[in-house]
Short mmCIF file of C-alpha atoms and ligand atoms in Angstrom, two decimals:
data_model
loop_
_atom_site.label_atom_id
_atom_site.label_comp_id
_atom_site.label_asym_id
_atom_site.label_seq_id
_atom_site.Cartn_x
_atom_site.Cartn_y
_atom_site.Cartn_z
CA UNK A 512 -43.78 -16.03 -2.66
CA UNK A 513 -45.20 -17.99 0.60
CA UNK A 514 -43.84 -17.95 3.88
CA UNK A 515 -40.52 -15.83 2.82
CA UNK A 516 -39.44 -18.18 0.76
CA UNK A 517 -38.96 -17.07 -2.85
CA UNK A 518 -39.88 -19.69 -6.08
CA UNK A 519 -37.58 -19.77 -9.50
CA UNK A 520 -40.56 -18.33 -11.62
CA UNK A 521 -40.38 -15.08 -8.75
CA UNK A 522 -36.99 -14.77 -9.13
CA UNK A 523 -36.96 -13.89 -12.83
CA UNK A 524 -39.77 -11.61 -12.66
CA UNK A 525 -37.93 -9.49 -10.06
CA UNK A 526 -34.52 -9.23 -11.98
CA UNK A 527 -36.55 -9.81 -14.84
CA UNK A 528 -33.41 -11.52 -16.65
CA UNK A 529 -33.14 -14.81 -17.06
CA UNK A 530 -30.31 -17.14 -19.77
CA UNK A 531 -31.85 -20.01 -21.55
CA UNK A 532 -29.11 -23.03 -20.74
CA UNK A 533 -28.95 -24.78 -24.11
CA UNK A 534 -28.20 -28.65 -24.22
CA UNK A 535 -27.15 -28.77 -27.51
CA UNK A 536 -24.67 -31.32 -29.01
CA UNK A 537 -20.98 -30.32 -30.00
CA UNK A 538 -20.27 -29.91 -33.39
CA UNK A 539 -17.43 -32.64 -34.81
CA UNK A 540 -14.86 -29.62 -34.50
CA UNK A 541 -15.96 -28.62 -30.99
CA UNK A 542 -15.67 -32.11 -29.94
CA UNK A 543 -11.97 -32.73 -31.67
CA UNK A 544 -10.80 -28.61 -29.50
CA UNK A 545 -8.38 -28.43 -31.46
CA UNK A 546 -9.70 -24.88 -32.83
CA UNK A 547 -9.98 -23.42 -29.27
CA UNK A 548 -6.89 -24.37 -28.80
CA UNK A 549 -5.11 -22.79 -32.12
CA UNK A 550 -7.56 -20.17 -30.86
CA UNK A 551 -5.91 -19.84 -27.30
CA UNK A 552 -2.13 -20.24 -28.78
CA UNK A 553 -2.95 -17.46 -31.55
CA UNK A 554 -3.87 -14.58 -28.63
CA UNK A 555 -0.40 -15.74 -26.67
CA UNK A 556 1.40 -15.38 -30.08
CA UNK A 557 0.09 -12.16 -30.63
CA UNK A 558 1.38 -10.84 -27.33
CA UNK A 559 4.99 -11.62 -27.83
CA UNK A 560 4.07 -8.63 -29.77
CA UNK A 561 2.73 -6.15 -27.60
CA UNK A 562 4.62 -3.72 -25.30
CA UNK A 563 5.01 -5.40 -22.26
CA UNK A 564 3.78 -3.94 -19.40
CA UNK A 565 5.83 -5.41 -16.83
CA UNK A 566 9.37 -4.89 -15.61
CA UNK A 567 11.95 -6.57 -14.45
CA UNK A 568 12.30 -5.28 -10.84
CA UNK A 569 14.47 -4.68 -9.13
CA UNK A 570 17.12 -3.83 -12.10
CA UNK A 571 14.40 -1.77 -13.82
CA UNK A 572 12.40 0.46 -11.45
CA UNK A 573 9.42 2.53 -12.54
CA UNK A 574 9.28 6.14 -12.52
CA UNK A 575 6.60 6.92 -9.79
CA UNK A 576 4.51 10.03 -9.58
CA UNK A 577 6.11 12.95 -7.50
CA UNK A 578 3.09 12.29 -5.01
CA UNK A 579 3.47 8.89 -4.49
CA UNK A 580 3.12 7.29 -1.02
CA UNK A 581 5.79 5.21 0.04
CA UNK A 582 7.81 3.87 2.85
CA UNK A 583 7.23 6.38 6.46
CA UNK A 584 10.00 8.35 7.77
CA UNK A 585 9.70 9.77 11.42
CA UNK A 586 11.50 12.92 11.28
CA UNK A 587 14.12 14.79 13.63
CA UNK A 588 14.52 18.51 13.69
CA UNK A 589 16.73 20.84 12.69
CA UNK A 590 18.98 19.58 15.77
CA UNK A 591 18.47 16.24 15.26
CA UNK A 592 15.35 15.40 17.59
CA UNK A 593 12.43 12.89 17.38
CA UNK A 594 9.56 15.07 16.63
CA UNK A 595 6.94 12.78 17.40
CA UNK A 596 5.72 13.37 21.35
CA UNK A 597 3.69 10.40 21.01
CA UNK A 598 0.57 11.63 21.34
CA UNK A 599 -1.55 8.90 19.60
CA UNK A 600 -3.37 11.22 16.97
CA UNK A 601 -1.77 9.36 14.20
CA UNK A 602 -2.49 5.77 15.38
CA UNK A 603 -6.04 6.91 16.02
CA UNK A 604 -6.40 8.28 12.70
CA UNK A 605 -5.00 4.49 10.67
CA UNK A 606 -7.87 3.43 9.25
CA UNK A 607 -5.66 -0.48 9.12
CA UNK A 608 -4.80 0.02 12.62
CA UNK A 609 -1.46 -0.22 11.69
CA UNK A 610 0.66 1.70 14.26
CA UNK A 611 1.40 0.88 17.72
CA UNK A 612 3.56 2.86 20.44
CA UNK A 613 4.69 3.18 23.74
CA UNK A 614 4.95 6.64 25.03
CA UNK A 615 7.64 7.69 27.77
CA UNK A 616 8.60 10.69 29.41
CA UNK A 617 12.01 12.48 28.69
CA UNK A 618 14.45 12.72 31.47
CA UNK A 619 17.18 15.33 32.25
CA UNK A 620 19.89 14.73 29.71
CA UNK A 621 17.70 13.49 26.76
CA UNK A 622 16.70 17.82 25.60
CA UNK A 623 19.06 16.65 22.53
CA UNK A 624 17.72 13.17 21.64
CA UNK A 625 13.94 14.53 22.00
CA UNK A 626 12.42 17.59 20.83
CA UNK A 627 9.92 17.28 23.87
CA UNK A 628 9.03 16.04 27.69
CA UNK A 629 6.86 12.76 26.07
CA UNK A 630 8.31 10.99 23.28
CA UNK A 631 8.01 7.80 21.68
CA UNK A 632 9.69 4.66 23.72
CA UNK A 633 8.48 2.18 20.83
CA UNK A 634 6.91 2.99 17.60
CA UNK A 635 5.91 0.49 15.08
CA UNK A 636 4.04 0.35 11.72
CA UNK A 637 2.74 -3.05 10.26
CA UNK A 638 3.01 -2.58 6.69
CA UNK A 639 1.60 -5.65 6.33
CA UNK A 640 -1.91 -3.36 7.06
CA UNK A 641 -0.81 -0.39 5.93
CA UNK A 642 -2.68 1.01 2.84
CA UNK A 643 -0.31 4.24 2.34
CA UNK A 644 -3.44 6.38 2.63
CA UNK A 645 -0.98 9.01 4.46
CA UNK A 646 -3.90 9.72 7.30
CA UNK A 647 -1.13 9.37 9.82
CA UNK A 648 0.67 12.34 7.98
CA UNK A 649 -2.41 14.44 7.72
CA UNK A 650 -3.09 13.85 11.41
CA UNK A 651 0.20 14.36 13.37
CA UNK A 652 0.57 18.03 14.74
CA UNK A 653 4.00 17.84 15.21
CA UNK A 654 5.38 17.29 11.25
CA UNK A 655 6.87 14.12 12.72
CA UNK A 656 5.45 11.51 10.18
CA UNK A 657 5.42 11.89 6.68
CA UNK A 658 5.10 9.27 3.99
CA UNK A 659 8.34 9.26 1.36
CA UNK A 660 8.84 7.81 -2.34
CA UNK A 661 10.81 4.95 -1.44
CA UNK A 662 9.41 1.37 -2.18
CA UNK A 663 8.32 -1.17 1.04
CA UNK A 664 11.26 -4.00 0.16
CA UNK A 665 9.68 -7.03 -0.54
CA UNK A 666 10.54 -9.93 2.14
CA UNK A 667 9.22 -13.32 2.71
CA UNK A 668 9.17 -13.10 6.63
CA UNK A 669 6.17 -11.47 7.70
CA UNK A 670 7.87 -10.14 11.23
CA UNK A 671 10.02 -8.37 8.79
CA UNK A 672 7.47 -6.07 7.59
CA UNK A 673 7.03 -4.65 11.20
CA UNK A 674 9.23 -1.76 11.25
CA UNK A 675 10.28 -0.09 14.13
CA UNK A 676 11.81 3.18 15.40
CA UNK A 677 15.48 1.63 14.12
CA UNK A 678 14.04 1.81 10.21
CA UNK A 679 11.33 4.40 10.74
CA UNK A 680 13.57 7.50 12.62
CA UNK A 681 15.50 9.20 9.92
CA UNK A 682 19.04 8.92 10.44
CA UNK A 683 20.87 12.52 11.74
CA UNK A 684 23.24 12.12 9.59
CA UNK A 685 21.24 11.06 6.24
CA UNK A 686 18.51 12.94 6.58
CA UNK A 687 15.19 12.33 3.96
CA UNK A 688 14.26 14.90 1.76
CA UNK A 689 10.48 14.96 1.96
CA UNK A 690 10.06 18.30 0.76
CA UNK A 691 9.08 17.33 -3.33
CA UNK A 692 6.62 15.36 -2.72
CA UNK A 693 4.93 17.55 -0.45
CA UNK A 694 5.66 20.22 -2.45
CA UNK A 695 3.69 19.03 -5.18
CA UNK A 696 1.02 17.69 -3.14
CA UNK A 697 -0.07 21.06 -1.86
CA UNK A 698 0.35 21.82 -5.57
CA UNK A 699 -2.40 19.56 -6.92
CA UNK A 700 -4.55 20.18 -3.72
CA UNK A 701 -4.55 23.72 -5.12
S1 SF4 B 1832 -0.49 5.39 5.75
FE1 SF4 B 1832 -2.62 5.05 6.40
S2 SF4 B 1832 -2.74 2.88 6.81
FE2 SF4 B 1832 -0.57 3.37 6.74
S3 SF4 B 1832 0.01 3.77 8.84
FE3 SF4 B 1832 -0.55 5.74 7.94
S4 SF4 B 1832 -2.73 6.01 8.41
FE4 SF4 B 1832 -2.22 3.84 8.74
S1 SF4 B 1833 3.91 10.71 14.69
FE1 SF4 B 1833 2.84 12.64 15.11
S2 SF4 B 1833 0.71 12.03 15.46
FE2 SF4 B 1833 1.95 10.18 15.65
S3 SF4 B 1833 2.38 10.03 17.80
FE3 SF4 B 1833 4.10 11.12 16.87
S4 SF4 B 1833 3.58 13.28 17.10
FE4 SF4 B 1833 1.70 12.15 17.45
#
């Protein structure tokens, strides 16, 4: 080695591996391919075989672990308030930097739309960067994010993938059961 610059006969002796490139001429069947060929068509064969590990989505769904990280849900209380005051924790804790919002402050009128004084004016998740690591959910105090077992719909707009409070805030009158697959997270935590 001179100057930093590293030679061929260097590099070998610090991996100390090196592959011999042979030259050497085709045989007559090698040259004609038709044996890699038979050779390729044989292993497709053979899997029309196998147990195929795909399905046809959407009319055949998988059966997904009870822990399984899906689509968010930002939860209302028992009287059918926002939960989340907007305090930031969660988007601080998205490793994508996936969640935006725009907090406001509750007026007199709004005690039954929001649990309390600061709540969420805007709240979005790109699921385009979402990784369904459920940080958010581990770092909101007020139980007001929680990851559920439904499946992100596919879509091939990619301003459909930001949702917003209208798909994120649970409905109050179709509410989402979260409570299996936190139940059998604390489970398995155990
Ligand atoms: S699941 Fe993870 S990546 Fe997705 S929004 Fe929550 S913290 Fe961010
Ligand atoms: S979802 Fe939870 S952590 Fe995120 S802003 Fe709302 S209250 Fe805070």
């Amino acid at each position: 080695m001179r100057d930093g610059l590293i030679n061929l006969s260097d590099m070998q002796s610090l991996s100390n591996r090196k592959k011999v490139v042979s030259n050497k001429k085709m045989t007559f069947l090698e040259r004609i391919y038709l044996p890699a060929i038979f050779g390729g068509m044989w292993i497709t064969f053979k899997h029309l075989f196998r147990k195929n590990n795909t399905l046809k989505y959407p009319e055949e769904q998988r059966v997904l672990v009870p822990i399984y990280r899906g689509l968010h849900v930002l939860k209302r209380d028992e009287q059918g308030r926002e939960n989340c005051t907007a305090c930031g924790l969660c988007a601080v804790a998205c490793p994508a930097e996936a969640i935006t919002m725009v907090a406001a402050e509750r007026v007199k009128g709004e005690e039954n739309l929001y649990r309390e004084e600061k709540y969420a004016e805007m709240y979005e998740i790109d699921m385009l960067r979402c990784i369904f690591c459920g940080l958010c959910e581990e770092a909101c105090p007020k139980e007001a994010i929680f990851l559920t077992d439904r499946l992100l719909p596919a879509n091939f707009e990619r301003d459909e993938f930001i949702y917003g409070k209208d798909r994120l805030v649970e409905p109050v009158d179709h509410r989402i059961d979260i409570s299996k697959r936190q139940h059998t997270g604390k489970r398995s935590e155990s």
